[in-house]
JSON list of C-alpha atoms in Angstrom, two decimals:
[
{"chain": "U", "resi": 1, "resn": "ALA", "atom": "CA", "xyz": [150.60, 203.33, 8.65]},
{"chain": "U", "resi": 2, "resn": "LYS", "atom": "CA", "xyz": [153.12, 200.66, 9.66]},
{"chain": "U", "resi": 3, "resn": "VAL", "atom": "CA", "xyz": [150.42, 198.05, 10.21]},
{"chain": "U", "resi": 4, "resn": "ARG", "atom": "CA", "xyz": [148.82, 198.86, 6.86]},
{"chain": "U", "resi": 5, "resn": "HIS", "atom": "CA", "xyz": [152.17, 198.62, 5.08]},
{"chain": "U", "resi": 6, "resn": "ASN", "atom": "CA", "xyz": [152.92, 195.29, 6.75]},
{"chain": "U", "resi": 7, "resn": "TYR", "atom": "CA", "xyz": [149.48, 193.92, 5.80]},
{"chain": "U", "resi": 8, "resn": "LEU", "atom": "CA", "xyz": [149.78, 195.10, 2.19]},
{"chain": "U", "resi": 9, "resn": "ARG", "atom": "CA", "xyz": [153.15, 193.37, 1.89]},
{"chain": "U", "resi": 10, "resn": "SER", "atom": "CA", "xyz": [152.17, 190.12, 3.59]},
{"chain": "U", "resi": 11, "resn": "TRP", "atom": "CA", "xyz": [148.52, 188.97, 3.66]},
{"chain": "U", "resi": 12, "resn": "PHE", "atom": "CA", "xyz": [146.77, 191.37, 1.30]},
{"chain": "U", "resi": 13, "resn": "PRO", "atom": "CA", "xyz": [147.61, 189.57, -1.98]},
{"chain": "U", "resi": 14, "resn": "PRO", "atom": "CA", "xyz": [146.41, 186.14, -0.76]},
{"chain": "U", "resi": 15, "resn": "ASP", "atom": "CA", "xyz": [143.33, 187.72, 0.82]},
{"chain": "U", "resi": 16, "resn": "LEU", "atom": "CA", "xyz": [142.54, 189.52, -2.41]},
{"chain": "U", "resi": 17, "resn": "LEU", "atom": "CA", "xyz": [142.88, 186.35, -4.46]},
{"chain": "U", "resi": 18, "resn": "ALA", "atom": "CA", "xyz": [140.71, 184.43, -2.02]},
{"chain": "U", "resi": 19, "resn": "VAL", "atom": "CA", "xyz": [137.75, 186.82, -2.22]},
{"chain": "U", "resi": 20, "resn": "VAL", "atom": "CA", "xyz": [137.55, 187.05, -6.02]},
{"chain": "U", "resi": 21, "resn": "PRO", "atom": "CA", "xyz": [134.43, 185.22, -7.30]},
{"chain": "U", "resi": 22, "resn": "TRP", "atom": "CA", "xyz": [136.36, 182.92, -9.62]},
{"chain": "U", "resi": 23, "resn": "SER", "atom": "CA", "xyz": [133.26, 181.12, -10.91]},
{"chain": "U", "resi": 24, "resn": "VAL", "atom": "CA", "xyz": [131.99, 184.43, -12.30]},
{"chain": "U", "resi": 25, "resn": "VAL", "atom": "CA", "xyz": [135.39, 185.21, -13.81]},
{"chain": "U", "resi": 26, "resn": "LEU", "atom": "CA", "xyz": [135.52, 181.80, -15.50]},
{"chain": "U", "resi": 27, "resn": "GLN", "atom": "CA", "xyz": [132.02, 182.20, -16.89]},
{"chain": "U", "resi": 28, "resn": "ALA", "atom": "CA", "xyz": [132.98, 185.60, -18.25]},
{"chain": "U", "resi": 29, "resn": "THR", "atom": "CA", "xyz": [135.96, 184.12, -20.10]},
{"chain": "U", "resi": 30, "resn": "SER", "atom": "CA", "xyz": [133.60, 181.45, -21.53]},
{"chain": "U", "resi": 31, "resn": "GLY", "atom": "CA", "xyz": [136.28, 178.80, -21.84]},
{"chain": "U", "resi": 32, "resn": "ARG", "atom": "CA", "xyz": [138.93, 180.89, -23.57]},
{"chain": "U", "resi": 33, "resn": "ALA", "atom": "CA", "xyz": [141.44, 180.40, -20.76]},
{"chain": "U", "resi": 34, "resn": "VAL", "atom": "CA", "xyz": [141.42, 176.63, -20.38]},
{"chain": "U", "resi": 35, "resn": "GLY", "atom": "CA", "xyz": [144.45, 174.52, -19.49]},
{"chain": "U", "resi": 36, "resn": "PHE", "atom": "CA", "xyz": [145.98, 176.22, -16.52]},
{"chain": "U", "resi": 37, "resn": "VAL", "atom": "CA", "xyz": [142.64, 177.23, -14.96]},
{"chain": "U", "resi": 38, "resn": "PRO", "atom": "CA", "xyz": [142.08, 174.04, -12.88]},
{"chain": "U", "resi": 39, "resn": "ARG", "atom": "CA", "xyz": [145.57, 174.34, -11.41]},
{"chain": "U", "resi": 40, "resn": "LEU", "atom": "CA", "xyz": [144.96, 178.00, -10.71]},
{"chain": "U", "resi": 41, "resn": "LEU", "atom": "CA", "xyz": [141.73, 177.20, -8.89]},
{"chain": "U", "resi": 42, "resn": "ARG", "atom": "CA", "xyz": [143.48, 174.57, -6.75]},
{"chain": "U", "resi": 43, "resn": "GLY", "atom": "CA", "xyz": [146.08, 177.16, -5.83]},
{"chain": "U", "resi": 44, "resn": "ILE", "atom": "CA", "xyz": [143.38, 179.62, -4.85]},
{"chain": "U", "resi": 45, "resn": "ARG", "atom": "CA", "xyz": [141.73, 176.98, -2.66]},
{"chain": "U", "resi": 46, "resn": "LEU", "atom": "CA", "xyz": [145.09, 176.52, -0.96]},
{"chain": "U", "resi": 47, "resn": "ILE", "atom": "CA", "xyz": [145.18, 180.25, -0.26]},
{"chain": "U", "resi": 48, "resn": "LYS", "atom": "CA", "xyz": [141.77, 179.98, 1.39]},
{"chain": "U", "resi": 49, "resn": "VAL", "atom": "CA", "xyz": [143.09, 177.18, 3.60]},
{"chain": "U", "resi": 50, "resn": "LEU", "atom": "CA", "xyz": [146.04, 179.37, 4.56]},
{"chain": "U", "resi": 51, "resn": "ARG", "atom": "CA", "xyz": [143.60, 182.14, 5.52]},
{"chain": "U", "resi": 52, "resn": "ALA", "atom": "CA", "xyz": [141.73, 179.69, 7.74]},
{"chain": "U", "resi": 53, "resn": "MET", "atom": "CA", "xyz": [144.99, 178.68, 9.40]},
{"chain": "U", "resi": 54, "resn": "ARG", "atom": "CA", "xyz": [145.76, 182.35, 9.98]},
{"chain": "U", "resi": 55, "resn": "LEU", "atom": "CA", "xyz": [142.36, 182.80, 11.58]},
{"chain": "U", "resi": 56, "resn": "ARG", "atom": "CA", "xyz": [143.09, 179.91, 13.91]},
{"chain": "U", "resi": 57, "resn": "GLU", "atom": "CA", "xyz": [146.34, 181.56, 14.99]},
{"chain": "U", "resi": 58, "resn": "LEU", "atom": "CA", "xyz": [144.53, 184.86, 15.61]},
{"chain": "U", "resi": 59, "resn": "VAL", "atom": "CA", "xyz": [141.98, 183.06, 17.80]},
{"chain": "U", "resi": 60, "resn": "ARG", "atom": "CA", "xyz": [144.81, 181.49, 19.81]},
{"chain": "U", "resi": 61, "resn": "GLN", "atom": "CA", "xyz": [146.43, 184.88, 20.33]},
{"chain": "U", "resi": 62, "resn": "LEU", "atom": "CA", "xyz": [143.11, 186.38, 21.40]},
{"chain": "U", "resi": 63, "resn": "GLU", "atom": "CA", "xyz": [142.52, 183.52, 23.81]},
{"chain": "U", "resi": 64, "resn": "ASP", "atom": "CA", "xyz": [145.96, 184.09, 25.35]},
{"chain": "U", "resi": 65, "resn": "ARG", "atom": "CA", "xyz": [145.31, 187.81, 25.84]},
{"chain": "U", "resi": 66, "resn": "VAL", "atom": "CA", "xyz": [141.79, 187.58, 27.25]},
{"chain": "U", "resi": 67, "resn": "GLU", "atom": "CA", "xyz": [141.75, 185.86, 30.62]},
{"chain": "U", "resi": 68, "resn": "SER", "atom": "CA", "xyz": [138.05, 185.22, 31.05]},
{"chain": "U", "resi": 69, "resn": "GLU", "atom": "CA", "xyz": [136.56, 181.80, 31.72]},
{"chain": "U", "resi": 70, "resn": "LEU", "atom": "CA", "xyz": [133.31, 182.86, 30.05]},
{"chain": "U", "resi": 71, "resn": "PHE", "atom": "CA", "xyz": [135.17, 183.94, 26.91]},
{"chain": "U", "resi": 72, "resn": "THR", "atom": "CA", "xyz": [137.12, 180.67, 26.84]},
{"chain": "U", "resi": 73, "resn": "PHE", "atom": "CA", "xyz": [133.90, 178.69, 27.26]},
{"chain": "U", "resi": 74, "resn": "CYS", "atom": "CA", "xyz": [132.12, 180.60, 24.49]},
{"chain": "U", "resi": 75, "resn": "LEU", "atom": "CA", "xyz": [135.12, 180.23, 22.20]},
{"chain": "U", "resi": 76, "resn": "SER", "atom": "CA", "xyz": [135.22, 176.47, 22.84]},
{"chain": "U", "resi": 77, "resn": "LEU", "atom": "CA", "xyz": [131.51, 176.25, 22.15]},
{"chain": "U", "resi": 78, "resn": "LEU", "atom": "CA", "xyz": [131.93, 178.13, 18.86]},
{"chain": "U", "resi": 79, "resn": "GLN", "atom": "CA", "xyz": [134.82, 175.88, 17.85]},
{"chain": "U", "resi": 80, "resn": "MET", "atom": "CA", "xyz": [132.79, 172.76, 18.56]},
{"chain": "U", "resi": 81, "resn": "ALA", "atom": "CA", "xyz": [129.83, 174.15, 16.59]},
{"chain": "U", "resi": 82, "resn": "GLY", "atom": "CA", "xyz": [132.15, 174.95, 13.69]},
{"chain": "U", "resi": 83, "resn": "LEU", "atom": "CA", "xyz": [133.60, 171.45, 13.78]},
{"chain": "U", "resi": 84, "resn": "LEU", "atom": "CA", "xyz": [130.12, 169.98, 13.82]},
{"chain": "U", "resi": 85, "resn": "PHE", "atom": "CA", "xyz": [129.19, 172.12, 10.82]},
{"chain": "U", "resi": 86, "resn": "VAL", "atom": "CA", "xyz": [132.27, 171.00, 8.89]},
{"chain": "U", "resi": 87, "resn": "ILE", "atom": "CA", "xyz": [131.63, 167.32, 9.65]},
{"chain": "U", "resi": 88, "resn": "ALA", "atom": "CA", "xyz": [127.98, 167.68, 8.62]},
{"chain": "U", "resi": 89, "resn": "HIS", "atom": "CA", "xyz": [129.10, 169.39, 5.40]},
{"chain": "U", "resi": 90, "resn": "TRP", "atom": "CA", "xyz": [131.56, 166.61, 4.58]},
{"chain": "U", "resi": 91, "resn": "MET", "atom": "CA", "xyz": [128.92, 163.97, 5.28]},
{"chain": "U", "resi": 92, "resn": "ALA", "atom": "CA", "xyz": [126.45, 165.77, 3.02]},
{"chain": "U", "resi": 93, "resn": "CYS", "atom": "CA", "xyz": [129.08, 165.97, 0.27]},
{"chain": "U", "resi": 94, "resn": "GLY", "atom": "CA", "xyz": [129.71, 162.25, 0.63]},
{"chain": "U", "resi": 95, "resn": "TRP", "atom": "CA", "xyz": [126.01, 161.53, 0.58]},
{"chain": "U", "resi": 96, "resn": "TRP", "atom": "CA", "xyz": [125.48, 163.60, -2.55]}
]
């Protein structure tokens, strides 16, 4: 119960905002809520970045607790694959 209470008070609101399909919400409003919407969407993107940073911290903590060379190797491999994916994505965005 303590963990749940801590999560509800700390990371639940940003997590909730990050998983809302905002494109669907904006289409449903059909342009009635213009003006502050672009700023709101930028703020939501920032929340998603904060979630990614939190994930990175959780991976570090897990790596510190698990003392296995195989786990460390697999984690490094996954991180490199993720980095490769992000770089390929950015290059494709630039190409487009």
